[in-house]
């Protein structure tokens, strides 16, 4: 279950939130309740990095990622080669591997259970190291 403000054609027009974390959380919580009423209990939550959000919104969501554990579902993040990474670093998407790995590591440390990635080997290395540190 991924959050997106607007639709693919309009989502990046002018994303606006009073509080991106609580608004994304509340929207996901409402949809999750609807799914549970339908008898669907196996749900993965994705805050939707880059989908109707500015770079600042994406960083705020990552900073407070642990808040989404309140939903009681596995948490997936998709930061691989996103504009948040390459625009912040001033590189191309293809050159964003180091930045992607840093954000994946931060996401894992904040409780992400699943990474949606382009570079599987590098993501697995990050996961392995985080698991060693976290025990």
mmCIF file with all atom_site columns, C-alpha atoms in Angstrom:
data_model
loop_
_atom_site.group_PDB
_atom_site.id
_atom_site.type_symbol
_atom_site.label_atom_id
_atom_site.label_alt_id
_atom_site.label_comp_id
_atom_site.label_asym_id
_atom_site.label_entity_id
_atom_site.label_seq_id
_atom_site.pdbx_PDB_ins_code
_atom_site.Cartn_x
_atom_site.Cartn_y
_atom_site.Cartn_z
_atom_site.occupancy
_atom_site.B_iso_or_equiv
_atom_site.pdbx_formal_charge
_atom_site.auth_seq_id
_atom_site.auth_comp_id
_atom_site.auth_asym_id
_atom_site.auth_atom_id
_atom_site.pdbx_PDB_model_num
ATOM 1   C CA . UNK A 1 1   ? 0.000   0.000  0.000   1.00 0.00 ? 1   UNK A CA 1
ATOM 2   C CA . UNK A 1 2   ? 1.819   3.096  -1.253  1.00 0.00 ? 2   UNK A CA 1
ATOM 3   C CA . UNK A 1 3   ? 0.962   6.714  -0.587  1.00 0.00 ? 3   UNK A CA 1
ATOM 4   C CA . UNK A 1 4   ? 0.796   9.154  -3.483  1.00 0.00 ? 4   UNK A CA 1
ATOM 5   C CA . UNK A 1 5   ? -0.597  12.680 -3.512  1.00 0.00 ? 5   UNK A CA 1
ATOM 6   C CA . UNK A 1 6   ? -2.547  13.225 -6.734  1.00 0.00 ? 6   UNK A CA 1
ATOM 7   C CA . UNK A 1 7   ? -2.002  10.911 -9.685  1.00 0.00 ? 7   UNK A CA 1
ATOM 8   C CA . UNK A 1 8   ? 1.041   10.164 -11.864 1.00 0.00 ? 8   UNK A CA 1
ATOM 9   C CA . UNK A 1 9   ? 0.231   13.070 -14.181 1.00 0.00 ? 9   UNK A CA 1
ATOM 10  C CA . UNK A 1 10  ? -0.236  15.662 -11.410 1.00 0.00 ? 10  UNK A CA 1
ATOM 11  C CA . UNK A 1 11  ? 1.705   14.355 -8.407  1.00 0.00 ? 11  UNK A CA 1
ATOM 12  C CA . UNK A 1 12  ? 4.781   16.541 -8.856  1.00 0.00 ? 12  UNK A CA 1
ATOM 13  C CA . UNK A 1 13  ? 2.921   19.715 -9.865  1.00 0.00 ? 13  UNK A CA 1
ATOM 14  C CA . UNK A 1 14  ? 3.075   21.427 -6.491  1.00 0.00 ? 14  UNK A CA 1
ATOM 15  C CA . UNK A 1 15  ? 3.020   18.892 -3.656  1.00 0.00 ? 15  UNK A CA 1
ATOM 16  C CA . UNK A 1 16  ? 1.815   20.512 -0.447  1.00 0.00 ? 16  UNK A CA 1
ATOM 17  C CA . UNK A 1 17  ? 1.389   19.221 3.088   1.00 0.00 ? 17  UNK A CA 1
ATOM 18  C CA . UNK A 1 18  ? 0.937   20.989 6.398   1.00 0.00 ? 18  UNK A CA 1
ATOM 19  C CA . UNK A 1 19  ? 2.738   18.036 8.023   1.00 0.00 ? 19  UNK A CA 1
ATOM 20  C CA . UNK A 1 20  ? 3.882   15.437 5.523   1.00 0.00 ? 20  UNK A CA 1
ATOM 21  C CA . UNK A 1 21  ? 4.500   12.718 8.116   1.00 0.00 ? 21  UNK A CA 1
ATOM 22  C CA . UNK A 1 22  ? 1.110   12.848 9.811   1.00 0.00 ? 22  UNK A CA 1
ATOM 23  C CA . UNK A 1 23  ? -0.788  13.383 6.556   1.00 0.00 ? 23  UNK A CA 1
ATOM 24  C CA . UNK A 1 24  ? 0.878   10.408 4.856   1.00 0.00 ? 24  UNK A CA 1
ATOM 25  C CA . UNK A 1 25  ? 0.395   8.318  8.012   1.00 0.00 ? 25  UNK A CA 1
ATOM 26  C CA . UNK A 1 26  ? -3.294  9.246  8.266   1.00 0.00 ? 26  UNK A CA 1
ATOM 27  C CA . UNK A 1 27  ? -3.939  8.500  4.582   1.00 0.00 ? 27  UNK A CA 1
ATOM 28  C CA . UNK A 1 28  ? -2.241  5.105  4.847   1.00 0.00 ? 28  UNK A CA 1
ATOM 29  C CA . UNK A 1 29  ? -4.079  4.349  8.093   1.00 0.00 ? 29  UNK A CA 1
ATOM 30  C CA . UNK A 1 30  ? -7.447  5.075  6.441   1.00 0.00 ? 30  UNK A CA 1
ATOM 31  C CA . UNK A 1 31  ? -6.654  2.848  3.443   1.00 0.00 ? 31  UNK A CA 1
ATOM 32  C CA . UNK A 1 32  ? -5.335  0.135  5.735   1.00 0.00 ? 32  UNK A CA 1
ATOM 33  C CA . UNK A 1 33  ? -8.604  0.184  7.708   1.00 0.00 ? 33  UNK A CA 1
ATOM 34  C CA . UNK A 1 34  ? -10.544 -0.198 4.440   1.00 0.00 ? 34  UNK A CA 1
ATOM 35  C CA . UNK A 1 35  ? -8.400  -3.177 3.434   1.00 0.00 ? 35  UNK A CA 1
ATOM 36  C CA . UNK A 1 36  ? -8.828  -4.817 6.828   1.00 0.00 ? 36  UNK A CA 1
ATOM 37  C CA . UNK A 1 37  ? -12.617 -4.409 6.581   1.00 0.00 ? 37  UNK A CA 1
ATOM 38  C CA . UNK A 1 38  ? -12.373 -6.358 3.329   1.00 0.00 ? 38  UNK A CA 1
ATOM 39  C CA . UNK A 1 39  ? -10.476 -9.123 5.130   1.00 0.00 ? 39  UNK A CA 1
ATOM 40  C CA . UNK A 1 40  ? -7.065  -8.206 3.721   1.00 0.00 ? 40  UNK A CA 1
ATOM 41  C CA . UNK A 1 41  ? -4.488  -8.409 6.485   1.00 0.00 ? 41  UNK A CA 1
ATOM 42  C CA . UNK A 1 42  ? -1.200  -9.007 4.654   1.00 0.00 ? 42  UNK A CA 1
ATOM 43  C CA . UNK A 1 43  ? -0.199  -5.464 3.734   1.00 0.00 ? 43  UNK A CA 1
ATOM 44  C CA . UNK A 1 44  ? 3.161   -3.805 3.175   1.00 0.00 ? 44  UNK A CA 1
ATOM 45  C CA . UNK A 1 45  ? 3.275   -0.054 3.799   1.00 0.00 ? 45  UNK A CA 1
ATOM 46  C CA . UNK A 1 46  ? 5.233   2.309  1.519   1.00 0.00 ? 46  UNK A CA 1
ATOM 47  C CA . UNK A 1 47  ? 5.249   6.063  2.311   1.00 0.00 ? 47  UNK A CA 1
ATOM 48  C CA . UNK A 1 48  ? 5.775   6.721  -1.408  1.00 0.00 ? 48  UNK A CA 1
ATOM 49  C CA . UNK A 1 49  ? 9.065   8.583  -1.561  1.00 0.00 ? 49  UNK A CA 1
ATOM 50  C CA . UNK A 1 50  ? 8.994   10.772 -4.660  1.00 0.00 ? 50  UNK A CA 1
ATOM 51  C CA . UNK A 1 51  ? 5.298   10.264 -5.360  1.00 0.00 ? 51  UNK A CA 1
ATOM 52  C CA . UNK A 1 52  ? 3.683   13.644 -4.824  1.00 0.00 ? 52  UNK A CA 1
ATOM 53  C CA . UNK A 1 53  ? 6.415   14.856 -2.500  1.00 0.00 ? 53  UNK A CA 1
ATOM 54  C CA . UNK A 1 54  ? 9.215   17.387 -2.655  1.00 0.00 ? 54  UNK A CA 1
ATOM 55  C CA . UNK A 1 55  ? 12.798  16.580 -1.750  1.00 0.00 ? 55  UNK A CA 1
ATOM 56  C CA . UNK A 1 56  ? 12.213  18.214 1.645   1.00 0.00 ? 56  UNK A CA 1
ATOM 57  C CA . UNK A 1 57  ? 9.109   16.050 2.170   1.00 0.00 ? 57  UNK A CA 1
ATOM 58  C CA . UNK A 1 58  ? 11.108  12.922 1.341   1.00 0.00 ? 58  UNK A CA 1
ATOM 59  C CA . UNK A 1 59  ? 13.840  13.792 3.829   1.00 0.00 ? 59  UNK A CA 1
ATOM 60  C CA . UNK A 1 60  ? 11.243  14.537 6.536   1.00 0.00 ? 60  UNK A CA 1
ATOM 61  C CA . UNK A 1 61  ? 9.583   11.152 5.919   1.00 0.00 ? 61  UNK A CA 1
ATOM 62  C CA . UNK A 1 62  ? 12.936  9.394  6.161   1.00 0.00 ? 62  UNK A CA 1
ATOM 63  C CA . UNK A 1 63  ? 13.815  11.276 9.359   1.00 0.00 ? 63  UNK A CA 1
ATOM 64  C CA . UNK A 1 64  ? 10.580  10.093 10.977  1.00 0.00 ? 64  UNK A CA 1
ATOM 65  C CA . UNK A 1 65  ? 10.229  6.714  9.289   1.00 0.00 ? 65  UNK A CA 1
ATOM 66  C CA . UNK A 1 66  ? 9.889   4.891  12.609  1.00 0.00 ? 66  UNK A CA 1
ATOM 67  C CA . UNK A 1 67  ? 6.550   6.679  13.148  1.00 0.00 ? 67  UNK A CA 1
ATOM 68  C CA . UNK A 1 68  ? 5.018   4.386  10.504  1.00 0.00 ? 68  UNK A CA 1
ATOM 69  C CA . UNK A 1 69  ? 5.593   1.302  12.669  1.00 0.00 ? 69  UNK A CA 1
ATOM 70  C CA . UNK A 1 70  ? 2.407   2.347  14.485  1.00 0.00 ? 70  UNK A CA 1
ATOM 71  C CA . UNK A 1 71  ? 0.525   0.958  11.471  1.00 0.00 ? 71  UNK A CA 1
ATOM 72  C CA . UNK A 1 72  ? 1.623   -2.568 12.410  1.00 0.00 ? 72  UNK A CA 1
ATOM 73  C CA . UNK A 1 73  ? 2.733   -3.616 8.908   1.00 0.00 ? 73  UNK A CA 1
ATOM 74  C CA . UNK A 1 74  ? 6.078   -4.295 7.269   1.00 0.00 ? 74  UNK A CA 1
ATOM 75  C CA . UNK A 1 75  ? 7.552   -1.072 5.930   1.00 0.00 ? 75  UNK A CA 1
ATOM 76  C CA . UNK A 1 76  ? 9.022   -0.742 2.435   1.00 0.00 ? 76  UNK A CA 1
ATOM 77  C CA . UNK A 1 77  ? 10.993  2.201  1.115   1.00 0.00 ? 77  UNK A CA 1
ATOM 78  C CA . UNK A 1 78  ? 11.911  3.055  -2.458  1.00 0.00 ? 78  UNK A CA 1
ATOM 79  C CA . UNK A 1 79  ? 14.750  5.567  -2.588  1.00 0.00 ? 79  UNK A CA 1
ATOM 80  C CA . UNK A 1 80  ? 16.897  3.944  -5.257  1.00 0.00 ? 80  UNK A CA 1
ATOM 81  C CA . UNK A 1 81  ? 18.139  6.536  -7.766  1.00 0.00 ? 81  UNK A CA 1
ATOM 82  C CA . UNK A 1 82  ? 15.324  8.937  -6.856  1.00 0.00 ? 82  UNK A CA 1
ATOM 83  C CA . UNK A 1 83  ? 15.504  12.653 -7.527  1.00 0.00 ? 83  UNK A CA 1
ATOM 84  C CA . UNK A 1 84  ? 15.899  13.144 -3.796  1.00 0.00 ? 84  UNK A CA 1
ATOM 85  C CA . UNK A 1 85  ? 19.302  11.482 -4.102  1.00 0.00 ? 85  UNK A CA 1
ATOM 86  C CA . UNK A 1 86  ? 20.678  12.697 -7.408  1.00 0.00 ? 86  UNK A CA 1
ATOM 87  C CA . UNK A 1 87  ? 19.303  16.247 -7.291  1.00 0.00 ? 87  UNK A CA 1
ATOM 88  C CA . UNK A 1 88  ? 20.602  16.767 -3.758  1.00 0.00 ? 88  UNK A CA 1
ATOM 89  C CA . UNK A 1 89  ? 24.045  15.496 -4.776  1.00 0.00 ? 89  UNK A CA 1
ATOM 90  C CA . UNK A 1 90  ? 24.115  17.195 -8.177  1.00 0.00 ? 90  UNK A CA 1
ATOM 91  C CA . UNK A 1 91  ? 24.725  13.952 -10.071 1.00 0.00 ? 91  UNK A CA 1
ATOM 92  C CA . UNK A 1 92  ? 22.770  11.865 -12.576 1.00 0.00 ? 92  UNK A CA 1
ATOM 93  C CA . UNK A 1 93  ? 20.466  9.029  -11.542 1.00 0.00 ? 93  UNK A CA 1
ATOM 94  C CA . UNK A 1 94  ? 23.079  6.579  -12.821 1.00 0.00 ? 94  UNK A CA 1
ATOM 95  C CA . UNK A 1 95  ? 25.689  8.192  -10.551 1.00 0.00 ? 95  UNK A CA 1
ATOM 96  C CA . UNK A 1 96  ? 23.497  8.085  -7.445  1.00 0.00 ? 96  UNK A CA 1
ATOM 97  C CA . UNK A 1 97  ? 24.545  4.689  -6.064  1.00 0.00 ? 97  UNK A CA 1
ATOM 98  C CA . UNK A 1 98  ? 26.544  6.018  -3.098  1.00 0.00 ? 98  UNK A CA 1
ATOM 99  C CA . UNK A 1 99  ? 23.776  8.388  -2.058  1.00 0.00 ? 99  UNK A CA 1
ATOM 100 C CA . UNK A 1 100 ? 21.166  5.682  -2.556  1.00 0.00 ? 100 UNK A CA 1
ATOM 101 C CA . UNK A 1 101 ? 23.140  3.320  -0.315  1.00 0.00 ? 101 UNK A CA 1
ATOM 102 C CA . UNK A 1 102 ? 23.409  5.968  2.407   1.00 0.00 ? 102 UNK A CA 1
ATOM 103 C CA . UNK A 1 103 ? 19.645  6.581  2.373   1.00 0.00 ? 103 UNK A CA 1
ATOM 104 C CA . UNK A 1 104 ? 18.939  2.837  2.309   1.00 0.00 ? 104 UNK A CA 1
ATOM 105 C CA . UNK A 1 105 ? 21.181  2.414  5.347   1.00 0.00 ? 105 UNK A CA 1
ATOM 106 C CA . UNK A 1 106 ? 19.410  5.224  7.195   1.00 0.00 ? 106 UNK A CA 1
ATOM 107 C CA . UNK A 1 107 ? 16.039  3.723  6.264   1.00 0.00 ? 107 UNK A CA 1
ATOM 108 C CA . UNK A 1 108 ? 17.063  0.300  7.537   1.00 0.00 ? 108 UNK A CA 1
ATOM 109 C CA . UNK A 1 109 ? 18.347  1.837  10.772  1.00 0.00 ? 109 UNK A CA 1
ATOM 110 C CA . UNK A 1 110 ? 14.952  3.538  11.171  1.00 0.00 ? 110 UNK A CA 1
ATOM 111 C CA . UNK A 1 111 ? 13.105  0.257  10.739  1.00 0.00 ? 111 UNK A CA 1
ATOM 112 C CA . UNK A 1 112 ? 12.475  -0.313 7.040   1.00 0.00 ? 112 UNK A CA 1
ATOM 113 C CA . UNK A 1 113 ? 11.880  -4.012 6.418   1.00 0.00 ? 113 UNK A CA 1
ATOM 114 C CA . UNK A 1 114 ? 12.018  -4.003 2.613   1.00 0.00 ? 114 UNK A CA 1
ATOM 115 C CA . UNK A 1 115 ? 14.042  -1.972 0.120   1.00 0.00 ? 115 UNK A CA 1
ATOM 116 C CA . UNK A 1 116 ? 12.822  -1.457 -3.448  1.00 0.00 ? 116 UNK A CA 1
ATOM 117 C CA . UNK A 1 117 ? 16.093  -1.198 -5.376  1.00 0.00 ? 117 UNK A CA 1
ATOM 118 C CA . UNK A 1 118 ? 17.856  -1.082 -8.721  1.00 0.00 ? 118 UNK A CA 1
ATOM 119 C CA . UNK A 1 119 ? 21.243  -2.260 -7.433  1.00 0.00 ? 119 UNK A CA 1
ATOM 120 C CA . UNK A 1 120 ? 20.599  -5.550 -5.653  1.00 0.00 ? 120 UNK A CA 1
ATOM 121 C CA . UNK A 1 121 ? 24.190  -6.486 -4.745  1.00 0.00 ? 121 UNK A CA 1
ATOM 122 C CA . UNK A 1 122 ? 24.912  -3.117 -3.144  1.00 0.00 ? 122 UNK A CA 1
ATOM 123 C CA . UNK A 1 123 ? 21.589  -3.108 -1.291  1.00 0.00 ? 123 UNK A CA 1
ATOM 124 C CA . UNK A 1 124 ? 22.286  -6.595 0.070   1.00 0.00 ? 124 UNK A CA 1
ATOM 125 C CA . UNK A 1 125 ? 25.671  -5.408 1.334   1.00 0.00 ? 125 UNK A CA 1
ATOM 126 C CA . UNK A 1 126 ? 23.992  -2.505 3.151   1.00 0.00 ? 126 UNK A CA 1
ATOM 127 C CA . UNK A 1 127 ? 21.386  -4.861 4.641   1.00 0.00 ? 127 UNK A CA 1
ATOM 128 C CA . UNK A 1 128 ? 24.052  -7.302 5.818   1.00 0.00 ? 128 UNK A CA 1
ATOM 129 C CA . UNK A 1 129 ? 26.082  -4.581 7.523   1.00 0.00 ? 129 UNK A CA 1
ATOM 130 C CA . UNK A 1 130 ? 23.052  -3.002 9.192   1.00 0.00 ? 130 UNK A CA 1
ATOM 131 C CA . UNK A 1 131 ? 21.985  -6.423 10.459  1.00 0.00 ? 131 UNK A CA 1
ATOM 132 C CA . UNK A 1 132 ? 25.452  -6.974 11.946  1.00 0.00 ? 132 UNK A CA 1
ATOM 133 C CA . UNK A 1 133 ? 25.365  -3.622 13.739  1.00 0.00 ? 133 UNK A CA 1
ATOM 134 C CA . UNK A 1 134 ? 21.757  -3.938 14.902  1.00 0.00 ? 134 UNK A CA 1
ATOM 135 C CA . UNK A 1 135 ? 22.243  -7.537 16.029  1.00 0.00 ? 135 UNK A CA 1
#
